[in-house]
Amino acid sequence: MATTAAPAPSTYAPALQTARARVESWLEAERDQLPLWLPVALGGGVAAWFVLPNSSAWRAALLGAAALALLALAASSAGSRAARVAAIGSIAFAAGLALVWLRAETAAAPVLARPAIATFTGRVEAMNALPARGLVRLRLGDLEWLDRRPPRAPLHVRVNVAEQDVPAGLLPGTRISLRARLMPPPPPAVPGAYDFARVAWFSGIGATGRALGSPEILAGAVAGEPFRARLSRHIQHNLEGSAGGIAAALATGDTGGIEEPDHEAMRRSGLAHLLSVSGLHITAVVGLTMLLAARLLALNMRLALTGRVPLIAAATAAVTALGYTWLTGSEVPTIRSCIAALLVLAAMAMGREALTLRLVATGALVVLLLWPASLAGPSFQLSFAAVTAIIALAEHPAVRRWFAPREESWGRRLLRNGGSLLLTGAIVEVALMPIAVFHFHKAGIYGALANIVAIPLTTFVVMPLEALALLFDTTGLGAPFWWLTGQGLSLLLWIARTTAAAPGAVAALPAMPAGAFALMVGGGLWLALWRTRWRRIGLIPVAVGALWALATPPSDLLVTGDGRHLGVRLPDGRVALLRDRAGDYARDMLAENGGSDAEPVLLSDQGAARCSRDLCRVDLPVGDRTWRVLATRSAYLVPVGALIQACRNADIVVSERRLPRRCTPRWLRLDREMLARTGGVAISLSTGRVDTVIRPGDAHPWVLAGMPILPGRSTNRWRKDEQPTFRPEKAFSPLPAGLRPANQE
């Protein structure tokens, strides 16, 4: 007798079954969006490698991801979509972590151990003119040391040469001899500052410096001057000042000709993205090329009747996009935009919808596979955040209804298009603000308004006029077009300067906690990539991250890693500097990381400070306690007895030199010996929190490469037990008022 086999009863609890069913139903509804999370998972693995401190943690993360993938694969036998998503996501996470780890290992190269003055020969690998700063920047390789070989001699160095010292005929490929002061690539001066040591590690640069005198050419270059350099110089010859620098940036990606005040105005006004060749510029070039190619090809009747004009025009635009990417230096944003443009052209050729989030995800996936370390830089984050926000907004059903084409008067159409631009600009500003604050500690407030005029001006006026000027220069008739281009760029600079000078144009915040930034990025991705109502959950981490960032108090004291510079945050929000003579970089860096947009002031001019040529003492009232900070401000030695007595009367002592052992402040001593272990330090007196650049146990390769050589050792390899670490018991005295520093926990 035939019987029907019933399915085995589930062993899961009813509540668990219901939850699993809801998750499966939700993922089924979002099945078209699931591929978008593949580059997110890959990027998550890359980010985990940068956040986790050492190889033990990296291996643990890899094993954890592999275990989760195996568990999910075992569970996916029942046809669970959630299990498959978890398995694929875990594999992508592990792949991202392993990929950037491998890239860091293959990029390994010696890093200069300590500052040195050296004479050497080298071949010019790259040459970048910075006329606004009066410098030419050289990357040199194939080095040979003519005098004493420095410890951990690098294989590649980056050297700045004064413009007047550049010899005639200096080109890429030239072999030169020069004397230069070299330094190891600097780590962040204070917590939250720019980490050039990390960038230099992945670029293979082992030292930076400045040439002492004029280099001597030993052998000429095999090839002539690169076309990109000649084009940039030609543009700046026709347009002087920052206008020429911006025009060169639009054509070749070379921003060295833009004067620093105008560069800062572009950043403060939210227009700095126009200087980095990316999606806007590639789109303009591709669109203009397609339009011209289609018009010209349509003149041939036989070709027009075959219907192949769009395909040939798209192929022409693709070749132009590749050439423009090569011409502008093939930077990551340009490559990402070129990949996206090629995908758009391919989609148009196949009759598919061109602008989708899948296109953005594909571009991100390609960039992460080729350059995984670029994820940590602001360029990658800003470019992909902007494009993702624009397309996610355009795909929203409500936005499509509001701005869909319809029969209406020209006035209403103009208002609708203007509203579309304003809404898009506002959304992009909101998406970019956390990234700008995290990396640069400031964000433009009026960028959406400025971009409404600046983007069309750049796309439809400046770039076409510049292209016509270059075209007519071949016949010597480009002067009128250069004049018109200059007028357009003058208007762009006026917009930037006016916007930057407006009251409240810039919001300045102190260094943002990495956890707050991660919450806002994760919440933003959740909002942008899902389509069902569950996407609104992303507002929770965004709000929590924003509140966390806003509630983080600015540091009261900022000490650079060399101990030379001290920034003290005053009650009115300004930052006071220890030294009367501080370079522009130190001034701007301390002000930005202190959450101040105002010009720094001198500590010696403050009523709460007592300063001599060698020492400075300042009393800082915080809550119900007054903290006394003592800092040395010159290289001259202070009488030992007086110094020891001053130390005992102070809560915190800061010095660029090694202090006597009997210099025992009431709480914290930061001298050369301690700062070598901690790097730059940020101190919040209200909470007793102490943040350091060098984290305990941090074993990233650029951190280990920058550590001093141990006595009796000359190798650049470090064992784990030899890593200098921050030992709080040697820096802190018992903490007054019940406070406890973060790094002592």
PDB file of C-alpha atoms in Angstrom, residues 509-703:
ATOM      1  CA  LEU A 509      35.082  69.430  15.075  1.00  0.00           C
ATOM      2  CA  PRO A 510      37.877  67.672  16.967  1.00  0.00           C
ATOM      3  CA  ALA A 511      39.157  64.233  16.008  1.00  0.00           C
ATOM      4  CA  MET A 512      36.184  61.906  15.589  1.00  0.00           C
ATOM      5  CA  PRO A 513      36.230  58.511  17.359  1.00  0.00           C
ATOM      6  CA  ALA A 514      36.693  55.672  14.891  1.00  0.00           C
ATOM      7  CA  GLY A 515      33.650  53.898  16.376  1.00  0.00           C
ATOM      8  CA  ALA A 516      31.401  56.882  15.664  1.00  0.00           C
ATOM      9  CA  PHE A 517      32.681  57.050  12.097  1.00  0.00           C
ATOM     10  CA  ALA A 518      32.089  53.318  11.585  1.00  0.00           C
ATOM     11  CA  LEU A 519      28.510  53.636  12.857  1.00  0.00           C
ATOM     12  CA  MET A 520      27.716  56.479  10.475  1.00  0.00           C
ATOM     13  CA  VAL A 521      29.300  54.724   7.491  1.00  0.00           C
ATOM     14  CA  GLY A 522      27.523  51.446   8.265  1.00  0.00           C
ATOM     15  CA  GLY A 523      24.185  53.178   8.774  1.00  0.00           C
ATOM     16  CA  GLY A 524      24.617  55.156   5.573  1.00  0.00           C
ATOM     17  CA  LEU A 525      25.329  52.013   3.565  1.00  0.00           C
ATOM     18  CA  TRP A 526      22.295  50.321   5.111  1.00  0.00           C
ATOM     19  CA  LEU A 527      20.112  53.262   4.053  1.00  0.00           C
ATOM     20  CA  ALA A 528      21.521  53.425   0.535  1.00  0.00           C
ATOM     21  CA  LEU A 529      21.711  49.758  -0.452  1.00  0.00           C
ATOM     22  CA  TRP A 530      18.406  48.300   0.761  1.00  0.00           C
ATOM     23  CA  ARG A 531      15.010  49.060  -0.767  1.00  0.00           C
ATOM     24  CA  THR A 532      12.362  47.786   1.672  1.00  0.00           C
ATOM     25  CA  ARG A 533      11.191  49.627   4.779  1.00  0.00           C
ATOM     26  CA  TRP A 534      13.880  47.867   6.845  1.00  0.00           C
ATOM     27  CA  ARG A 535      16.355  50.323   5.334  1.00  0.00           C
ATOM     28  CA  ARG A 536      15.138  52.888   7.857  1.00  0.00           C
ATOM     29  CA  ILE A 537      16.918  50.966  10.608  1.00  0.00           C
ATOM     30  CA  GLY A 538      20.086  52.553   9.235  1.00  0.00           C
ATOM     31  CA  LEU A 539      19.007  55.872  10.738  1.00  0.00           C
ATOM     32  CA  ILE A 540      19.709  54.471  14.220  1.00  0.00           C
ATOM     33  CA  PRO A 541      23.479  53.907  13.833  1.00  0.00           C
ATOM     34  CA  VAL A 542      23.776  57.160  11.867  1.00  0.00           C
ATOM     35  CA  ALA A 543      22.122  59.085  14.706  1.00  0.00           C
ATOM     36  CA  VAL A 544      24.117  57.278  17.403  1.00  0.00           C
ATOM     37  CA  GLY A 545      27.386  57.900  15.552  1.00  0.00           C
ATOM     38  CA  ALA A 546      26.575  61.569  15.000  1.00  0.00           C
ATOM     39  CA  LEU A 547      25.649  62.106  18.653  1.00  0.00           C
ATOM     40  CA  TRP A 548      28.790  60.269  19.739  1.00  0.00           C
ATOM     41  CA  ALA A 549      30.952  62.492  17.528  1.00  0.00           C
ATOM     42  CA  LEU A 550      29.245  65.675  18.720  1.00  0.00           C
ATOM     43  CA  ALA A 551      29.487  64.619  22.369  1.00  0.00           C
ATOM     44  CA  THR A 552      33.212  63.855  22.143  1.00  0.00           C
ATOM     45  CA  PRO A 553      34.988  66.704  23.944  1.00  0.00           C
ATOM     46  CA  PRO A 554      37.910  68.333  22.167  1.00  0.00           C
ATOM     47  CA  SER A 555      41.354  67.617  23.551  1.00  0.00           C
ATOM     48  CA  ASP A 556      42.660  70.216  25.975  1.00  0.00           C
ATOM     49  CA  LEU A 557      46.293  69.473  25.136  1.00  0.00           C
ATOM     50  CA  LEU A 558      47.886  68.278  21.889  1.00  0.00           C
ATOM     51  CA  VAL A 559      51.553  67.258  21.936  1.00  0.00           C
ATOM     52  CA  THR A 560      53.347  66.371  18.702  1.00  0.00           C
ATOM     53  CA  GLY A 561      55.450  63.227  18.578  1.00  0.00           C
ATOM     54  CA  ASP A 562      58.741  65.126  18.625  1.00  0.00           C
ATOM     55  CA  GLY A 563      57.693  67.154  21.679  1.00  0.00           C
ATOM     56  CA  ARG A 564      58.447  70.454  19.944  1.00  0.00           C
ATOM     57  CA  HIS A 565      54.885  71.663  19.552  1.00  0.00           C
ATOM     58  CA  LEU A 566      52.165  71.919  22.158  1.00  0.00           C
ATOM     59  CA  GLY A 567      48.643  73.115  21.435  1.00  0.00           C
ATOM     60  CA  VAL A 568      46.497  74.279  24.349  1.00  0.00           C
ATOM     61  CA  ARG A 569      42.767  74.712  23.812  1.00  0.00           C
ATOM     62  CA  LEU A 570      41.558  77.922  25.421  1.00  0.00           C
ATOM     63  CA  PRO A 571      38.115  78.448  27.022  1.00  0.00           C
ATOM     64  CA  ASP A 572      36.961  80.443  23.964  1.00  0.00           C
ATOM     65  CA  GLY A 573      37.716  77.496  21.646  1.00  0.00           C
ATOM     66  CA  ARG A 574      40.915  78.840  20.101  1.00  0.00           C
ATOM     67  CA  VAL A 575      44.175  76.889  20.169  1.00  0.00           C
ATOM     68  CA  ALA A 576      47.281  78.516  21.677  1.00  0.00           C
ATOM     69  CA  LEU A 577      50.702  77.370  20.453  1.00  0.00           C
ATOM     70  CA  LEU A 578      53.767  76.910  22.634  1.00  0.00           C
ATOM     71  CA  ARG A 579      56.326  78.205  20.145  1.00  0.00           C
ATOM     72  CA  ASP A 580      56.191  81.674  18.667  1.00  0.00           C
ATOM     73  CA  ARG A 581      57.649  80.351  15.416  1.00  0.00           C
ATOM     74  CA  ALA A 582      55.680  77.366  14.172  1.00  0.00           C
ATOM     75  CA  GLY A 583      55.350  76.364  10.537  1.00  0.00           C
ATOM     76  CA  ASP A 584      52.073  76.592   8.658  1.00  0.00           C
ATOM     77  CA  TYR A 585      51.616  72.825   8.764  1.00  0.00           C
ATOM     78  CA  ALA A 586      52.036  72.648  12.555  1.00  0.00           C
ATOM     79  CA  ARG A 587      49.708  75.612  13.084  1.00  0.00           C
ATOM     80  CA  ASP A 588      46.952  74.259  10.844  1.00  0.00           C
ATOM     81  CA  MET A 589      47.297  70.680  12.101  1.00  0.00           C
ATOM     82  CA  LEU A 590      47.050  71.610  15.789  1.00  0.00           C
ATOM     83  CA  ALA A 591      44.121  73.964  15.173  1.00  0.00           C
ATOM     84  CA  GLU A 592      42.172  71.419  13.097  1.00  0.00           C
ATOM     85  CA  ASN A 593      42.728  68.533  15.511  1.00  0.00           C
ATOM     86  CA  GLY A 594      41.783  70.834  18.361  1.00  0.00           C
ATOM     87  CA  GLY A 595      38.415  71.456  16.697  1.00  0.00           C
ATOM     88  CA  SER A 596      39.082  75.142  15.999  1.00  0.00           C
ATOM     89  CA  ASP A 597      38.585  77.002  12.753  1.00  0.00           C
ATOM     90  CA  ALA A 598      40.107  80.219  14.141  1.00  0.00           C
ATOM     91  CA  GLU A 599      43.684  81.301  13.594  1.00  0.00           C
ATOM     92  CA  PRO A 600      45.938  79.874  16.365  1.00  0.00           C
ATOM     93  CA  VAL A 601      47.274  82.324  18.932  1.00  0.00           C
ATOM     94  CA  LEU A 602      50.484  82.401  20.970  1.00  0.00           C
ATOM     95  CA  LEU A 603      50.504  80.835  24.405  1.00  0.00           C
ATOM     96  CA  SER A 604      52.948  83.487  25.613  1.00  0.00           C
ATOM     97  CA  ASP A 605      50.293  86.184  24.985  1.00  0.00           C
ATOM     98  CA  GLN A 606      47.725  84.574  27.289  1.00  0.00           C
ATOM     99  CA  GLY A 607      47.160  85.891  30.781  1.00  0.00           C
ATOM    100  CA  ALA A 608      47.150  82.412  32.315  1.00  0.00           C
ATOM    101  CA  ALA A 609      50.634  81.668  30.967  1.00  0.00           C
ATOM    102  CA  ARG A 610      54.071  82.643  32.215  1.00  0.00           C
ATOM    103  CA  CYS A 611      56.702  82.149  29.538  1.00  0.00           C
ATOM    104  CA  SER A 612      60.420  82.764  29.164  1.00  0.00           C
ATOM    105  CA  ARG A 613      62.622  81.960  26.214  1.00  0.00           C
ATOM    106  CA  ASP A 614      63.152  78.426  27.551  1.00  0.00           C
ATOM    107  CA  LEU A 615      60.061  77.473  29.581  1.00  0.00           C
ATOM    108  CA  CYS A 616      56.344  78.104  29.536  1.00  0.00           C
ATOM    109  CA  ARG A 617      53.914  77.457  32.392  1.00  0.00           C
ATOM    110  CA  VAL A 618      50.162  77.702  32.004  1.00  0.00           C
ATOM    111  CA  ASP A 619      47.320  77.128  34.481  1.00  0.00           C
ATOM    112  CA  LEU A 620      44.178  75.616  32.959  1.00  0.00           C
ATOM    113  CA  PRO A 621      40.940  75.641  34.979  1.00  0.00           C
ATOM    114  CA  VAL A 622      38.880  72.550  34.142  1.00  0.00           C
ATOM    115  CA  GLY A 623      35.799  71.954  36.263  1.00  0.00           C
ATOM    116  CA  ASP A 624      36.666  72.390  39.921  1.00  0.00           C
ATOM    117  CA  ARG A 625      40.393  71.820  39.358  1.00  0.00           C
ATOM    118  CA  THR A 626      43.215  73.921  37.917  1.00  0.00           C
ATOM    119  CA  TRP A 627      45.850  71.989  35.971  1.00  0.00           C
ATOM    120  CA  ARG A 628      49.375  73.316  35.700  1.00  0.00           C
ATOM    121  CA  VAL A 629      51.250  72.464  32.500  1.00  0.00           C
ATOM    122  CA  LEU A 630      54.992  73.053  32.108  1.00  0.00           C
ATOM    123  CA  ALA A 631      56.714  72.844  28.691  1.00  0.00           C
ATOM    124  CA  THR A 632      60.192  73.546  27.372  1.00  0.00           C
ATOM    125  CA  ARG A 633      60.257  75.791  24.313  1.00  0.00           C
ATOM    126  CA  SER A 634      63.934  75.953  23.341  1.00  0.00           C
ATOM    127  CA  ALA A 635      66.945  73.680  22.967  1.00  0.00           C
ATOM    128  CA  TYR A 636      68.851  75.410  25.768  1.00  0.00           C
ATOM    129  CA  LEU A 637      69.266  73.548  29.043  1.00  0.00           C
ATOM    130  CA  VAL A 638      67.580  74.903  32.138  1.00  0.00           C
ATOM    131  CA  PRO A 639      69.443  74.707  35.498  1.00  0.00           C
ATOM    132  CA  VAL A 640      68.683  71.258  36.869  1.00  0.00           C
ATOM    133  CA  GLY A 641      67.607  72.399  40.317  1.00  0.00           C
ATOM    134  CA  ALA A 642      65.149  74.969  38.975  1.00  0.00           C
ATOM    135  CA  LEU A 643      63.775  72.481  36.430  1.00  0.00           C
ATOM    136  CA  ILE A 644      63.233  69.750  39.043  1.00  0.00           C
ATOM    137  CA  GLN A 645      61.410  72.174  41.340  1.00  0.00           C
ATOM    138  CA  ALA A 646      59.227  73.413  38.456  1.00  0.00           C
ATOM    139  CA  CYS A 647      58.405  69.796  37.524  1.00  0.00           C
ATOM    140  CA  ARG A 648      57.246  68.988  41.052  1.00  0.00           C
ATOM    141  CA  ASN A 649      54.930  72.001  41.024  1.00  0.00           C
ATOM    142  CA  ALA A 650      53.347  70.956  37.706  1.00  0.00           C
ATOM    143  CA  ASP A 651      50.734  68.334  36.856  1.00  0.00           C
ATOM    144  CA  ILE A 652      51.992  67.722  33.297  1.00  0.00           C
ATOM    145  CA  VAL A 653      55.464  68.320  31.852  1.00  0.00           C
ATOM    146  CA  VAL A 654      56.189  68.313  28.099  1.00  0.00           C
ATOM    147  CA  SER A 655      59.644  68.465  26.549  1.00  0.00           C
ATOM    148  CA  GLU A 656      61.357  67.622  23.284  1.00  0.00           C
ATOM    149  CA  ARG A 657      64.450  66.433  25.193  1.00  0.00           C
ATOM    150  CA  ARG A 658      65.066  63.777  27.801  1.00  0.00           C
ATOM    151  CA  LEU A 659      64.266  65.106  31.266  1.00  0.00           C
ATOM    152  CA  PRO A 660      66.138  64.207  34.485  1.00  0.00           C
ATOM    153  CA  ARG A 661      64.700  61.276  36.420  1.00  0.00           C
ATOM    154  CA  ARG A 662      63.996  63.535  39.376  1.00  0.00           C
ATOM    155  CA  CYS A 663      61.665  65.603  37.186  1.00  0.00           C
ATOM    156  CA  THR A 664      58.489  64.079  38.626  1.00  0.00           C
ATOM    157  CA  PRO A 665      55.274  65.980  37.893  1.00  0.00           C
ATOM    158  CA  ARG A 666      52.124  65.205  39.824  1.00  0.00           C
ATOM    159  CA  TRP A 667      50.535  63.289  36.952  1.00  0.00           C
ATOM    160  CA  LEU A 668      52.183  62.938  33.536  1.00  0.00           C
ATOM    161  CA  ARG A 669      55.639  63.412  32.035  1.00  0.00           C
ATOM    162  CA  LEU A 670      56.035  63.498  28.259  1.00  0.00           C
ATOM    163  CA  ASP A 671      59.684  63.842  27.312  1.00  0.00           C
ATOM    164  CA  ARG A 672      61.699  62.518  24.379  1.00  0.00           C
ATOM    165  CA  GLU A 673      61.990  59.036  25.870  1.00  0.00           C
ATOM    166  CA  MET A 674      58.263  58.676  26.509  1.00  0.00           C
ATOM    167  CA  LEU A 675      57.152  60.307  23.252  1.00  0.00           C
ATOM    168  CA  ALA A 676      59.318  57.812  21.339  1.00  0.00           C
ATOM    169  CA  ARG A 677      57.025  55.127  22.777  1.00  0.00           C
ATOM    170  CA  THR A 678      53.716  56.959  22.431  1.00  0.00           C
ATOM    171  CA  GLY A 679      54.072  59.206  19.419  1.00  0.00           C
ATOM    172  CA  GLY A 680      51.866  62.283  19.491  1.00  0.00           C
ATOM    173  CA  VAL A 681      49.501  62.612  22.453  1.00  0.00           C
ATOM    174  CA  ALA A 682      46.046  64.144  22.918  1.00  0.00           C
ATOM    175  CA  ILE A 683      44.841  64.780  26.469  1.00  0.00           C
ATOM    176  CA  SER A 684      41.330  65.593  27.685  1.00  0.00           C
ATOM    177  CA  LEU A 685      41.660  67.006  31.190  1.00  0.00           C
ATOM    178  CA  SER A 686      37.940  66.857  31.956  1.00  0.00           C
ATOM    179  CA  THR A 687      37.859  63.067  31.583  1.00  0.00           C
ATOM    180  CA  GLY A 688      41.523  62.200  32.084  1.00  0.00           C
ATOM    181  CA  ARG A 689      41.603  60.510  28.698  1.00  0.00           C
ATOM    182  CA  VAL A 690      45.004  60.167  27.035  1.00  0.00           C
ATOM    183  CA  ASP A 691      45.118  59.094  23.373  1.00  0.00           C
ATOM    184  CA  THR A 692      48.404  58.192  21.714  1.00  0.00           C
ATOM    185  CA  VAL A 693      49.438  57.801  18.081  1.00  0.00           C
ATOM    186  CA  ILE A 694      51.278  54.517  18.779  1.00  0.00           C
ATOM    187  CA  ARG A 695      48.788  52.063  20.206  1.00  0.00           C
ATOM    188  CA  PRO A 696      50.058  49.384  22.597  1.00  0.00           C
ATOM    189  CA  GLY A 697      50.818  46.238  20.610  1.00  0.00           C
ATOM    190  CA  ASP A 698      50.339  47.906  17.210  1.00  0.00           C
ATOM    191  CA  ALA A 699      52.392  45.813  14.771  1.00  0.00           C
ATOM    192  CA  HIS A 700      51.389  47.268  11.410  1.00  0.00           C
ATOM    193  CA  PRO A 701      54.496  47.253   9.225  1.00  0.00           C
ATOM    194  CA  TRP A 702      54.853  51.033   8.880  1.00  0.00           C
ATOM    195  CA  VAL A 703      54.669  51.388  12.680  1.00  0.00           C
TER     196      VAL A 703
END
